[in-house]
PDB file of C-alpha atoms in Angstrom:
ATOM      1  CA  SER N  90     106.368  51.477 103.082  1.00 47.00           C
ATOM      2  CA  THR N  91     107.076  48.465 105.290  1.00 50.00           C
ATOM      3  CA  ALA N  92     103.747  49.061 107.046  1.00 55.00           C
ATOM      4  CA  TYR N  93     101.986  47.785 103.965  1.00 66.00           C
ATOM      5  CA  LEU N  94     104.004  44.652 103.290  1.00 77.00           C
ATOM      6  CA  ASP N  95     101.218  42.432 104.603  1.00 94.00           C
ATOM      7  CA  PHE N  96      98.563  43.663 102.158  1.00 97.00           C
ATOM      8  CA  VAL N  97      97.444  41.520  99.245  1.00 98.00           C
ATOM      9  CA  TYR N  98      98.328  43.178  95.945  1.00 97.00           C
ATOM     10  CA  ILE N  99      98.226  42.257  92.274  1.00 97.00           C
ATOM     11  CA  ASP N 100     101.362  41.518  90.296  1.00 97.00           C
ATOM     12  CA  GLY N 101     100.559  40.881  86.644  1.00 96.00           C
ATOM     13  CA  SER N 102      97.750  38.330  86.703  1.00 96.00           C
ATOM     14  CA  THR N 103      98.321  36.968  90.201  1.00 97.00           C
ATOM     15  CA  PHE N 104      97.924  38.001  93.829  1.00 98.00           C
ATOM     16  CA  LYS N 105     100.899  38.463  96.126  1.00 97.00           C
ATOM     17  CA  ILE N 106     101.713  39.241  99.739  1.00 97.00           C
ATOM     18  CA  ALA N 107     105.195  40.777 100.059  1.00 94.00           C
ATOM     19  CA  ASP N 108     107.309  38.642  97.701  1.00 92.00           C
ATOM     20  CA  SER N 109     105.190  35.507  97.969  1.00 95.00           C
ATOM     21  CA  ALA N 110     102.401  34.309  95.685  1.00 96.00           C
ATOM     22  CA  TYR N 111      98.960  34.278  97.268  1.00 98.00           C
ATOM     23  CA  TYR N 112      96.258  32.070  95.795  1.00 98.00           C
ATOM     24  CA  PRO N 113      92.873  32.745  97.420  1.00 98.00           C
ATOM     25  CA  LEU N 114      91.092  29.487  98.198  1.00 98.00           C
ATOM     26  CA  MET N 115      87.866  31.097  99.308  1.00 98.00           C
ATOM     27  CA  VAL N 116      84.615  29.933 100.847  1.00 98.00           C
ATOM     28  CA  ASN N 117      81.458  32.037 100.937  1.00 98.00           C
ATOM     29  CA  TYR N 118      79.968  32.689 104.372  1.00 98.00           C
ATOM     30  CA  LYS N 119      76.647  34.485 104.883  1.00 96.00           C
ATOM     31  CA  VAL N 120      76.339  36.653 107.975  1.00 97.00           C
ATOM     32  CA  GLU N 121      73.746  38.932 109.587  1.00 95.00           C
ATOM     33  CA  PRO N 122      74.471  41.867 111.915  1.00 96.00           C
ATOM     34  CA  LEU N 123      72.268  41.513 115.015  1.00 96.00           C
ATOM     35  CA  MET N 124      71.452  43.852 117.891  1.00 95.00           C
ATOM     36  CA  VAL N 125      72.366  42.058 121.106  1.00 95.00           C
ATOM     37  CA  GLY N 126      71.611  44.370 123.995  1.00 94.00           C
ATOM     38  CA  GLU N 127      73.338  47.653 123.130  1.00 95.00           C
ATOM     39  CA  GLU N 128      75.873  46.076 120.772  1.00 96.00           C
ATOM     40  CA  VAL N 129      75.903  44.862 117.186  1.00 97.00           C
ATOM     41  CA  VAL N 130      77.319  41.374 116.622  1.00 97.00           C
ATOM     42  CA  ILE N 131      78.009  39.667 113.293  1.00 97.00           C
ATOM     43  CA  SER N 132      76.136  36.356 113.424  1.00 96.00           C
ATOM     44  CA  PRO N 133      76.138  33.408 111.030  1.00 95.00           C
ATOM     45  CA  ALA N 134      73.083  33.563 108.769  1.00 93.00           C
ATOM     46  CA  ARG N 135      69.956  32.224 110.410  1.00 90.00           C
ATOM     47  CA  TYR N 136      69.367  29.716 107.601  1.00 88.00           C
ATOM     48  CA  TYR N 137      72.470  27.795 108.641  1.00 89.00           C
ATOM     49  CA  GLU N 138      70.379  26.715 111.635  1.00 84.00           C
ATOM     50  CA  THR N 139      66.620  26.853 110.938  1.00 74.00           C
ATOM     51  CA  SER N 140      64.516  29.394 109.137  1.00 70.00           C
ATOM     52  CA  ILE N 141      63.023  30.715 112.377  1.00 72.00           C
ATOM     53  CA  GLU N 142      65.716  30.890 115.059  1.00 80.00           C
ATOM     54  CA  TYR N 143      69.412  31.409 115.680  1.00 85.00           C
ATOM     55  CA  GLU N 144      71.541  28.850 117.476  1.00 84.00           C
ATOM     56  CA  ALA N 145      73.318  31.461 119.604  1.00 89.00           C
ATOM     57  CA  ASN N 146      71.758  34.344 121.519  1.00 88.00           C
ATOM     58  CA  THR N 147      74.429  36.117 123.578  1.00 95.00           C
ATOM     59  CA  LYS N 148      77.374  37.991 122.117  1.00 97.00           C
ATOM     60  CA  GLU N 149      79.800  35.440 123.551  1.00 97.00           C
ATOM     61  CA  GLN N 150      77.868  32.511 122.064  1.00 97.00           C
ATOM     62  CA  ILE N 151      77.626  34.162 118.643  1.00 96.00           C
ATOM     63  CA  LEU N 152      81.327  35.024 118.504  1.00 97.00           C
ATOM     64  CA  HIS N 153      82.236  31.519 119.633  1.00 97.00           C
ATOM     65  CA  GLN N 154      80.054  30.103 116.854  1.00 95.00           C
ATOM     66  CA  VAL N 155      81.731  32.307 114.211  1.00 97.00           C
ATOM     67  CA  GLU N 156      85.178  31.472 115.573  1.00 97.00           C
ATOM     68  CA  THR N 157      84.390  27.739 115.387  1.00 96.00           C
ATOM     69  CA  HIS N 158      83.152  28.106 111.807  1.00 96.00           C
ATOM     70  CA  MET N 159      86.394  29.868 110.882  1.00 98.00           C
ATOM     71  CA  GLN N 160      88.425  27.077 112.439  1.00 97.00           C
ATOM     72  CA  ILE N 161      86.479  24.554 110.346  1.00 96.00           C
ATOM     73  CA  MET N 162      87.063  26.599 107.169  1.00 97.00           C
ATOM     74  CA  LYS N 163      90.769  26.768 107.925  1.00 97.00           C
ATOM     75  CA  GLU N 164      90.936  23.015 108.580  1.00 96.00           C
ATOM     76  CA  MET N 165      89.163  22.388 105.266  1.00 95.00           C
ATOM     77  CA  GLY N 166      92.071  24.132 103.533  1.00 96.00           C
ATOM     78  CA  PHE N 167      90.630  27.586 102.841  1.00 98.00           C
ATOM     79  CA  ASN N 168      92.780  30.668 103.306  1.00 98.00           C
ATOM     80  CA  SER N 169      90.122  33.313 102.683  1.00 98.00           C
ATOM     81  CA  ILE N 170      86.410  33.954 103.239  1.00 98.00           C
ATOM     82  CA  ARG N 171      83.954  36.001 101.221  1.00 98.00           C
ATOM     83  CA  VAL N 172      81.869  37.435 104.030  1.00 98.00           C
ATOM     84  CA  CYS N 173      78.455  38.190 102.514  1.00 98.00           C
ATOM     85  CA  MET N 174      76.725  41.014 104.361  1.00 97.00           C
ATOM     86  CA  ASP N 175      74.935  42.759 101.503  1.00 97.00           C
ATOM     87  CA  VAL N 176      71.348  41.824 102.361  1.00 95.00           C
ATOM     88  CA  VAL N 177      70.015  45.241 103.321  1.00 96.00           C
ATOM     89  CA  SER N 178      66.380  46.388 103.254  1.00 95.00           C
ATOM     90  CA  LYS N 179      64.783  49.829 103.123  1.00 94.00           C
ATOM     91  CA  ASN N 180      61.891  50.938 105.337  1.00 93.00           C
ATOM     92  CA  GLU N 181      58.938  53.113 104.342  1.00 92.00           C
ATOM     93  CA  GLU N 182      60.802  56.264 105.390  1.00 92.00           C
ATOM     94  CA  GLY N 183      63.696  55.323 103.098  1.00 90.00           C
ATOM     95  CA  TYR N 184      66.232  54.258 105.747  1.00 93.00           C
ATOM     96  CA  TYR N 185      68.406  51.208 105.174  1.00 96.00           C
ATOM     97  CA  TYR N 186      68.687  48.405 107.703  1.00 96.00           C
ATOM     98  CA  TYR N 187      69.916  44.852 108.152  1.00 95.00           C
ATOM     99  CA  SER N 188      66.550  43.227 108.329  1.00 84.00           C
ATOM    100  CA  THR N 189      66.707  40.839 111.233  1.00 81.00           C
ATOM    101  CA  THR N 190      66.770  42.842 114.468  1.00 86.00           C
ATOM    102  CA  PRO N 191      66.695  45.473 112.701  1.00 93.00           C
ATOM    103  CA  VAL N 192      70.072  47.246 112.577  1.00 97.00           C
ATOM    104  CA  TYR N 193      69.884  50.638 110.859  1.00 97.00           C
ATOM    105  CA  LEU N 194      72.981  51.521 108.846  1.00 97.00           C
ATOM    106  CA  LYS N 195      72.967  55.244 109.584  1.00 96.00           C
ATOM    107  CA  GLN N 196      72.038  54.988 113.256  1.00 96.00           C
ATOM    108  CA  TYR N 197      74.363  52.103 114.131  1.00 97.00           C
ATOM    109  CA  CYS N 198      77.237  52.651 111.699  1.00 98.00           C
ATOM    110  CA  ASP N 199      79.903  52.811 114.431  1.00 98.00           C
ATOM    111  CA  LYS N 200      78.582  49.679 116.132  1.00 98.00           C
ATOM    112  CA  ILE N 201      78.434  47.785 112.828  1.00 98.00           C
ATOM    113  CA  ILE N 202      82.047  48.769 112.151  1.00 98.00           C
ATOM    114  CA  GLN N 203      83.047  47.594 115.634  1.00 98.00           C
ATOM    115  CA  ALA N 204      81.339  44.252 114.958  1.00 98.00           C
ATOM    116  CA  ILE N 205      83.224  43.867 111.652  1.00 98.00           C
ATOM    117  CA  ASP N 206      86.420  44.681 113.580  1.00 98.00           C
ATOM    118  CA  GLU N 207      85.763  41.746 115.911  1.00 98.00           C
ATOM    119  CA  LEU N 208      85.085  39.470 112.932  1.00 98.00           C
ATOM    120  CA  LEU N 209      88.363  40.497 111.273  1.00 98.00           C
ATOM    121  CA  GLN N 210      90.283  39.919 114.485  1.00 98.00           C
ATOM    122  CA  MET N 211      89.013  36.327 114.642  1.00 98.00           C
ATOM    123  CA  ALA N 212      89.942  35.825 110.988  1.00 98.00           C
ATOM    124  CA  LYS N 213      93.433  37.186 111.631  1.00 98.00           C
ATOM    125  CA  VAL N 214      93.965  34.698 114.464  1.00 97.00           C
ATOM    126  CA  GLN N 215      93.090  31.885 112.030  1.00 97.00           C
ATOM    127  CA  GLY N 216      95.348  33.328 109.304  1.00 97.00           C
ATOM    128  CA  LEU N 217      92.353  33.940 107.031  1.00 98.00           C
ATOM    129  CA  ARG N 218      91.878  36.902 104.653  1.00 98.00           C
ATOM    130  CA  ILE N 219      88.465  38.498 104.145  1.00 98.00           C
ATOM    131  CA  MET N 220      86.703  39.644 100.986  1.00 98.00           C
ATOM    132  CA  LEU N 221      83.837  41.795 102.265  1.00 99.00           C
ATOM    133  CA  LEU N 222      80.686  41.854 100.142  1.00 98.00           C
ATOM    134  CA  ILE N 223      78.794  45.071 100.847  1.00 98.00           C
ATOM    135  CA  LYS N 224      75.470  46.499  99.717  1.00 98.00           C
ATOM    136  CA  PRO N 225      76.314  48.376  96.487  1.00 98.00           C
ATOM    137  CA  PRO N 226      76.515  52.094  97.342  1.00 98.00           C
ATOM    138  CA  LEU N 227      74.127  53.342  94.671  1.00 97.00           C
ATOM    139  CA  ASP N 228      72.861  56.349  96.649  1.00 96.00           C
ATOM    140  CA  ASP N 229      74.190  58.888  99.161  1.00 96.00           C
ATOM    141  CA  GLU N 230      73.220  57.055 102.354  1.00 96.00           C
ATOM    142  CA  LEU N 231      74.826  53.809 101.227  1.00 97.00           C
ATOM    143  CA  MET N 232      77.890  55.689  99.945  1.00 98.00           C
ATOM    144  CA  ASP N 233      78.353  57.439 103.319  1.00 98.00           C
ATOM    145  CA  PHE N 234      78.045  54.106 105.112  1.00 98.00           C
ATOM    146  CA  SER N 235      80.531  52.441 102.736  1.00 98.00           C
ATOM    147  CA  GLU N 236      83.036  55.297 103.000  1.00 98.00           C
ATOM    148  CA  ASN N 237      82.988  55.040 106.804  1.00 98.00           C
ATOM    149  CA  ILE N 238      83.854  51.341 106.468  1.00 98.00           C
ATOM    150  CA  LEU N 239      86.623  52.026 103.934  1.00 98.00           C
ATOM    151  CA  LYS N 240      88.171  54.685 106.187  1.00 98.00           C
ATOM    152  CA  HIS N 241      88.062  52.581 109.325  1.00 98.00           C
ATOM    153  CA  PHE N 242      89.676  49.478 107.828  1.00 98.00           C
ATOM    154  CA  ALA N 243      92.158  51.204 105.506  1.00 97.00           C
ATOM    155  CA  ASN N 244      95.146  49.894 107.480  1.00 96.00           C
ATOM    156  CA  ASN N 245      93.835  46.389 108.152  1.00 97.00           C
ATOM    157  CA  PRO N 246      95.435  43.867 105.747  1.00 97.00           C
ATOM    158  CA  THR N 247      93.172  41.021 106.944  1.00 98.00           C
ATOM    159  CA  LEU N 248      90.459  42.694 104.851  1.00 98.00           C
ATOM    160  CA  PHE N 249      92.123  42.185 101.487  1.00 98.00           C
ATOM    161  CA  CYS N 250      89.262  43.133  99.187  1.00 98.00           C
ATOM    162  CA  TYR N 251      85.860  44.777  98.906  1.00 99.00           C
ATOM    163  CA  ASP N 252      83.220  43.258  96.658  1.00 98.00           C
ATOM    164  CA  PHE N 253      81.020  46.239  95.797  1.00 98.00           C
ATOM    165  CA  MET N 254      78.165  44.410  94.102  1.00 98.00           C
ATOM    166  CA  ASN N 255      76.854  40.895  93.872  1.00 98.00           C
ATOM    167  CA  GLU N 256      75.663  39.850  90.403  1.00 98.00           C
ATOM    168  CA  PRO N 257      74.465  43.109  88.780  1.00 98.00           C
ATOM    169  CA  LEU N 258      72.676  41.077  86.105  1.00 97.00           C
ATOM    170  CA  TYR N 259      70.192  39.923  88.750  1.00 96.00           C
ATOM    171  CA  PHE N 260      70.398  42.529  91.511  1.00 97.00           C
ATOM    172  CA  ASP N 261      70.853  45.893  89.790  1.00 97.00           C
ATOM    173  CA  PRO N 262      67.780  47.879  90.901  1.00 95.00           C
ATOM    174  CA  LEU N 263      67.845  49.709  87.562  1.00 96.00           C
ATOM    175  CA  LYS N 264      66.168  47.495  84.963  1.00 92.00           C
ATOM    176  CA  GLU N 265      68.153  48.908  82.056  1.00 95.00           C
ATOM    177  CA  ARG N 266      71.570  50.505  82.412  1.00 97.00           C
ATOM    178  CA  THR N 267      73.952  51.723  79.743  1.00 98.00           C
ATOM    179  CA  LYS N 268      77.602  50.723  79.779  1.00 98.00           C
ATOM    180  CA  ALA N 269      78.482  54.408  80.219  1.00 98.00           C
ATOM    181  CA  ASP N 270      76.285  54.644  83.317  1.00 98.00           C
ATOM    182  CA  ALA N 271      77.750  51.464  84.831  1.00 98.00           C
ATOM    183  CA  LEU N 272      81.231  52.855  84.156  1.00 98.00           C
ATOM    184  CA  GLU N 273      80.347  56.119  85.918  1.00 98.00           C
ATOM    185  CA  VAL N 274      78.981  54.258  88.955  1.00 98.00           C
ATOM    186  CA  VAL N 275      81.990  51.949  89.351  1.00 98.00           C
ATOM    187  CA  SER N 276      84.398  54.855  88.732  1.00 98.00           C
ATOM    188  CA  LYS N 277      82.891  56.613  91.784  1.00 98.00           C
ATOM    189  CA  TRP N 278      83.450  53.479  93.845  1.00 98.00           C
ATOM    190  CA  LYS N 279      87.025  53.249  92.592  1.00 98.00           C
ATOM    191  CA  ASP N 280      87.637  56.911  93.450  1.00 98.00           C
ATOM    192  CA  ALA N 281      86.441  56.227  97.003  1.00 98.00           C
ATOM    193  CA  MET N 282      88.805  53.240  97.241  1.00 98.00           C
ATOM    194  CA  ASP N 283      91.747  55.301  95.958  1.00 98.00           C
ATOM    195  CA  ARG N 284      91.031  58.093  98.451  1.00 98.00           C
ATOM    196  CA  LEU N 285      90.142  56.080 101.527  1.00 98.00           C
ATOM    197  CA  ALA N 286      91.469  52.506 101.165  1.00 98.00           C
ATOM    198  CA  PRO N 287      94.331  52.606  98.647  1.00 97.00           C
ATOM    199  CA  HIS N 288      96.012  49.435  99.937  1.00 96.00           C
ATOM    200  CA  GLN N 289      92.999  47.186  99.522  1.00 98.00           C
ATOM    201  CA  LEU N 290      91.555  45.718  96.352  1.00 98.00           C
ATOM    202  CA  MET N 291      88.168  46.182  94.745  1.00 98.00           C
ATOM    203  CA  THR N 292      86.047  43.771  92.725  1.00 98.00           C
ATOM    204  CA  ILE N 293      82.485  43.020  91.632  1.00 98.00           C
ATOM    205  CA  GLY N 294      80.838  39.582  91.687  1.00 98.00           C
ATOM    206  CA  PHE N 295      79.882  39.142  88.036  1.00 98.00           C
ATOM    207  CA  SER N 296      77.255  36.502  87.357  1.00 96.00           C
ATOM    208  CA  GLU N 297      77.605  35.417  83.712  1.00 94.00           C
ATOM    209  CA  PRO N 298      78.960  36.656  80.381  1.00 97.00           C
ATOM    210  CA  ILE N 299      75.711  38.253  79.141  1.00 97.00           C
ATOM    211  CA  GLU N 300      76.226  40.866  81.876  1.00 97.00           C
ATOM    212  CA  VAL N 301      78.718  42.403  79.437  1.00 97.00           C
ATOM    213  CA  PHE N 302      75.940  44.346  77.685  1.00 97.00           C
ATOM    214  CA  GLU N 303      75.528  46.575  80.758  1.00 98.00           C
ATOM    215  CA  TRP N 304      78.205  45.822  83.373  1.00 98.00           C
ATOM    216  CA  ASP N 305      81.186  45.165  81.116  1.00 98.00           C
ATOM    217  CA  PRO N 306      84.078  43.700  83.147  1.00 98.00           C
ATOM    218  CA  SER N 307      86.601  44.659  80.464  1.00 98.00           C
ATOM    219  CA  ILE N 308      85.992  48.422  80.888  1.00 98.00           C
ATOM    220  CA  LEU N 309      84.993  48.737  84.555  1.00 98.00           C
ATOM    221  CA  PRO N 310      87.841  49.938  86.829  1.00 98.00           C
ATOM    222  CA  VAL N 311      87.886  46.954  89.185  1.00 98.00           C
ATOM    223  CA  ASP N 312      91.276  45.645  90.317  1.00 98.00           C
ATOM    224  CA  PHE N 313      90.322  42.132  89.310  1.00 98.00           C
ATOM    225  CA  VAL N 314      87.276  40.287  88.023  1.00 98.00           C
ATOM    226  CA  GLN N 315      85.521  37.806  90.299  1.00 98.00           C
ATOM    227  CA  PHE N 316      82.776  35.814  88.632  1.00 98.00           C
ATOM    228  CA  HIS N 317      80.212  33.178  89.574  1.00 98.00           C
ATOM    229  CA  THR N 318      79.650  30.072  87.481  1.00 98.00           C
ATOM    230  CA  TYR N 319      77.357  27.140  88.249  1.00 96.00           C
ATOM    231  CA  HIS N 320      75.694  25.158  85.500  1.00 93.00           C
ATOM    232  CA  PRO N 321      77.937  22.131  84.770  1.00 94.00           C
ATOM    233  CA  LEU N 322      77.376  22.422  81.016  1.00 94.00           C
ATOM    234  CA  ARG N 323      78.212  26.126  80.971  1.00 96.00           C
ATOM    235  CA  VAL N 324      81.034  26.332  83.507  1.00 98.00           C
ATOM    236  CA  PRO N 325      83.881  25.501  81.059  1.00 97.00           C
ATOM    237  CA  ASN N 326      82.551  27.952  78.461  1.00 98.00           C
ATOM    238  CA  GLU N 327      82.133  30.751  80.991  1.00 98.00           C
ATOM    239  CA  ILE N 328      85.605  30.232  82.447  1.00 98.00           C
ATOM    240  CA  TRP N 329      87.049  30.286  78.931  1.00 98.00           C
ATOM    241  CA  TRP N 330      85.133  33.465  78.051  1.00 98.00           C
ATOM    242  CA  TYR N 331      86.250  35.411  81.119  1.00 98.00           C
ATOM    243  CA  SER N 332      89.833  34.210  80.727  1.00 98.00           C
ATOM    244  CA  HIS N 333      89.981  35.456  77.119  1.00 97.00           C
ATOM    245  CA  TYR N 334      87.899  38.629  77.036  1.00 97.00           C
ATOM    246  CA  VAL N 335      88.125  40.669  80.249  1.00 96.00           C
ATOM    247  CA  GLY N 336      91.823  41.555  80.083  1.00 96.00           C
ATOM    248  CA  LYS N 337      92.179  41.639  83.871  1.00 98.00           C
ATOM    249  CA  PRO N 338      93.282  39.223  86.596  1.00 98.00           C
ATOM    250  CA  TRP N 339      90.334  36.987  87.455  1.00 98.00           C
ATOM    251  CA  MET N 340      89.162  34.406  89.934  1.00 98.00           C
ATOM    252  CA  ILE N 341      86.064  32.316  90.520  1.00 98.00           C
ATOM    253  CA  GLY N 342      84.131  33.849  93.411  1.00 98.00           C
ATOM    254  CA  GLU N 343      81.310  31.313  93.539  1.00 98.00           C
ATOM    255  CA  THR N 344      80.708  27.886  92.135  1.00 98.00           C
ATOM    256  CA  SER N 345      78.954  24.794  93.443  1.00 97.00           C
ATOM    257  CA  PHE N 346      77.125  21.645  92.528  1.00 95.00           C
ATOM    258  CA  SER N 347      74.104  20.871  94.695  1.00 94.00           C
ATOM    259  CA  VAL N 348      73.961  17.395  96.213  1.00 93.00           C
ATOM    260  CA  ASP N 349      71.834  15.822  98.937  1.00 91.00           C
ATOM    261  CA  ASN N 350      73.400  12.327  98.913  1.00 90.00           C
ATOM    262  CA  ASP N 351      69.987  10.994  97.942  1.00 91.00           C
ATOM    263  CA  SER N 352      68.977  12.047  94.427  1.00 92.00           C
ATOM    264  CA  VAL N 353      72.565  13.201  93.808  1.00 92.00           C
ATOM    265  CA  ASP N 354      75.607  11.583  95.486  1.00 93.00           C
ATOM    266  CA  TYR N 355      78.247  13.516  97.418  1.00 92.00           C
ATOM    267  CA  GLU N 356      80.862  12.027  95.077  1.00 94.00           C
ATOM    268  CA  MET N 357      79.397  14.110  92.247  1.00 95.00           C
ATOM    269  CA  GLN N 358      80.117  17.329  94.125  1.00 94.00           C
ATOM    270  CA  THR N 359      83.695  16.230  94.782  1.00 94.00           C
ATOM    271  CA  TYR N 360      84.165  15.377  91.117  1.00 96.00           C
ATOM    272  CA  PHE N 361      82.678  18.704  90.012  1.00 97.00           C
ATOM    273  CA  MET N 362      84.889  20.703  92.381  1.00 97.00           C
ATOM    274  CA  LYS N 363      88.081  18.981  91.209  1.00 97.00           C
ATOM    275  CA  GLU N 364      87.205  19.371  87.533  1.00 97.00           C
ATOM    276  CA  VAL N 365      86.300  23.064  87.808  1.00 98.00           C
ATOM    277  CA  PHE N 366      89.325  23.874  89.944  1.00 98.00           C
ATOM    278  CA  GLN N 367      91.692  22.196  87.486  1.00 98.00           C
ATOM    279  CA  TYR N 368      90.104  23.863  84.469  1.00 98.00           C
ATOM    280  CA  ALA N 369      90.232  27.272  86.180  1.00 98.00           C
ATOM    281  CA  LEU N 370      93.927  26.710  86.953  1.00 98.00           C
ATOM    282  CA  ASN N 371      94.591  25.712  83.346  1.00 98.00           C
ATOM    283  CA  CYS N 372      92.928  28.915  82.140  1.00 98.00           C
ATOM    284  CA  GLY N 373      94.945  31.152  84.478  1.00 98.00           C
ATOM    285  CA  ALA N 374      92.632  31.761  87.449  1.00 98.00           C
ATOM    286  CA  ALA N 375      94.197  33.815  90.236  1.00 98.00           C
ATOM    287  CA  GLY N 376      91.912  32.226  92.848  1.00 98.00           C
ATOM    288  CA  PHE N 377      88.970  29.911  93.474  1.00 98.00           C
ATOM    289  CA  GLY N 378      85.849  30.323  95.626  1.00 98.00           C
ATOM    290  CA  TRP N 379      83.085  27.892  96.636  1.00 98.00           C
ATOM    291  CA  TRP N 380      79.442  28.628  97.436  1.00 97.00           C
ATOM    292  CA  GLU N 381      79.050  28.012 100.326  1.00 95.00           C
ATOM    293  CA  PHE N 382      80.152  27.064 103.840  1.00 96.00           C
ATOM    294  CA  GLN N 383      77.111  25.022 104.866  1.00 94.00           C
ATOM    295  CA  ASP N 384      73.853  23.772 103.425  1.00 92.00           C
ATOM    296  CA  ALA N 385      70.969  26.139 104.019  1.00 89.00           C
ATOM    297  CA  TYR N 386      67.559  25.448 105.510  1.00 83.00           C
ATOM    298  CA  ASP N 387      64.204  25.577 103.785  1.00 74.00           C
ATOM    299  CA  VAL N 388      65.143  27.100 100.417  1.00 80.00           C
ATOM    300  CA  HIS N 389      65.054  25.684  96.870  1.00 83.00           C
ATOM    301  CA  PHE N 390      67.176  22.601  96.086  1.00 86.00           C
ATOM    302  CA  GLU N 391      70.083  24.351  94.351  1.00 85.00           C
ATOM    303  CA  ALA N 392      70.591  26.783  97.223  1.00 84.00           C
ATOM    304  CA  GLN N 393      69.793  24.329  99.983  1.00 89.00           C
ATOM    305  CA  TYR N 394      72.385  21.693  99.076  1.00 92.00           C
ATOM    306  CA  SER N 395      75.348  23.699  97.771  1.00 93.00           C
ATOM    307  CA  GLY N 396      77.327  23.832 101.019  1.00 93.00           C
ATOM    308  CA  LEU N 397      80.398  21.909 102.099  1.00 92.00           C
ATOM    309  CA  LEU N 398      78.917  20.995 105.458  1.00 91.00           C
ATOM    310  CA  ASN N 399      75.503  19.418 105.398  1.00 86.00           C
ATOM    311  CA  HIS N 400      72.744  20.809 107.596  1.00 77.00           C
ATOM    312  CA  LYS N 401      73.637  18.416 110.386  1.00 75.00           C
ATOM    313  CA  GLY N 402      77.095  20.013 110.468  1.00 67.00           C
ATOM    314  CA  THR N 403      79.049  17.094 109.027  1.00 72.00           C
ATOM    315  CA  THR N 404      81.152  16.783 105.924  1.00 69.00           C
ATOM    316  CA  TYR N 405      82.846  13.967 104.103  1.00 62.00           C
ATOM    317  CA  THR N 406      86.530  13.520 103.340  1.00 55.00           C
ATOM    318  CA  THR N 407      88.118  11.272 100.741  1.00 50.00           C
ATOM    319  CA  ASP N 408      88.745   8.673 103.467  1.00 53.00           C
ATOM    320  CA  SER N 409      85.112   8.556 104.602  1.00 49.00           C
ATOM    321  CA  LEU N 410      83.862   8.284 101.024  1.00 43.00           C
TER     322      LEU N 410
END
């Protein structure tokens, strides 16, 4: 159907839109749904500013901030964003909520969806595609919430992919899980995608090869494998392993090298990025993603200095270096 020509799809081991190749150059962007008056607004993560306050307070200010960030991402050369909105807590009564305002998933589902709609509209204006990282729907409440999202955005090609779980090795609430159980869980997610969002893609953010003993990317029914690789001495080995053993299209979803231009020079990050990107290309990567948009505030060194913008909001080009 011509209505679906603008969706990203997989052809062999690569992504395409219509008849053209599409290579996701992706940057990770952490967001937090906030209650502002009676509405929910998707805000940049608080730690992009300080650990205690947000830069923007009104809906208009927040949306302008997000729009400006997207313009910066586009100018940096990215064509897609992994929007990370999976940080969800559970209260004593067992209800899930985004923990800042708080925004309860069940109570405010429609308003959260409307806020995502506004985010996608801004991305569309910039010509950016969105991979949406959600809280893994491992129980009925989260599954209902996720299915409502899938249904609502089924015909929106700006949202090209859902990432159903970030790094199961570290964030699976079940301490031990059999491969058969992981397969059953992901098969339910895939069934929901096939029923409700058949034109969009599905992935999981795998963290490292030893995940294979529980969450085995070669047998799980994801459309493509998206993995995260960081340690400079392990990155080439991990890229090689995924490229040889998963039997599916794959891309790097996260990588970074933390620098503060004091103990470690910015040039080292540039060198690392170029080396990893070239090696991923040589091994057949279908895309490349960087963690993350901006340095964070008041966290450990590796997380604090992994962004492309520093905390003062500046970056460095080849000319300025």
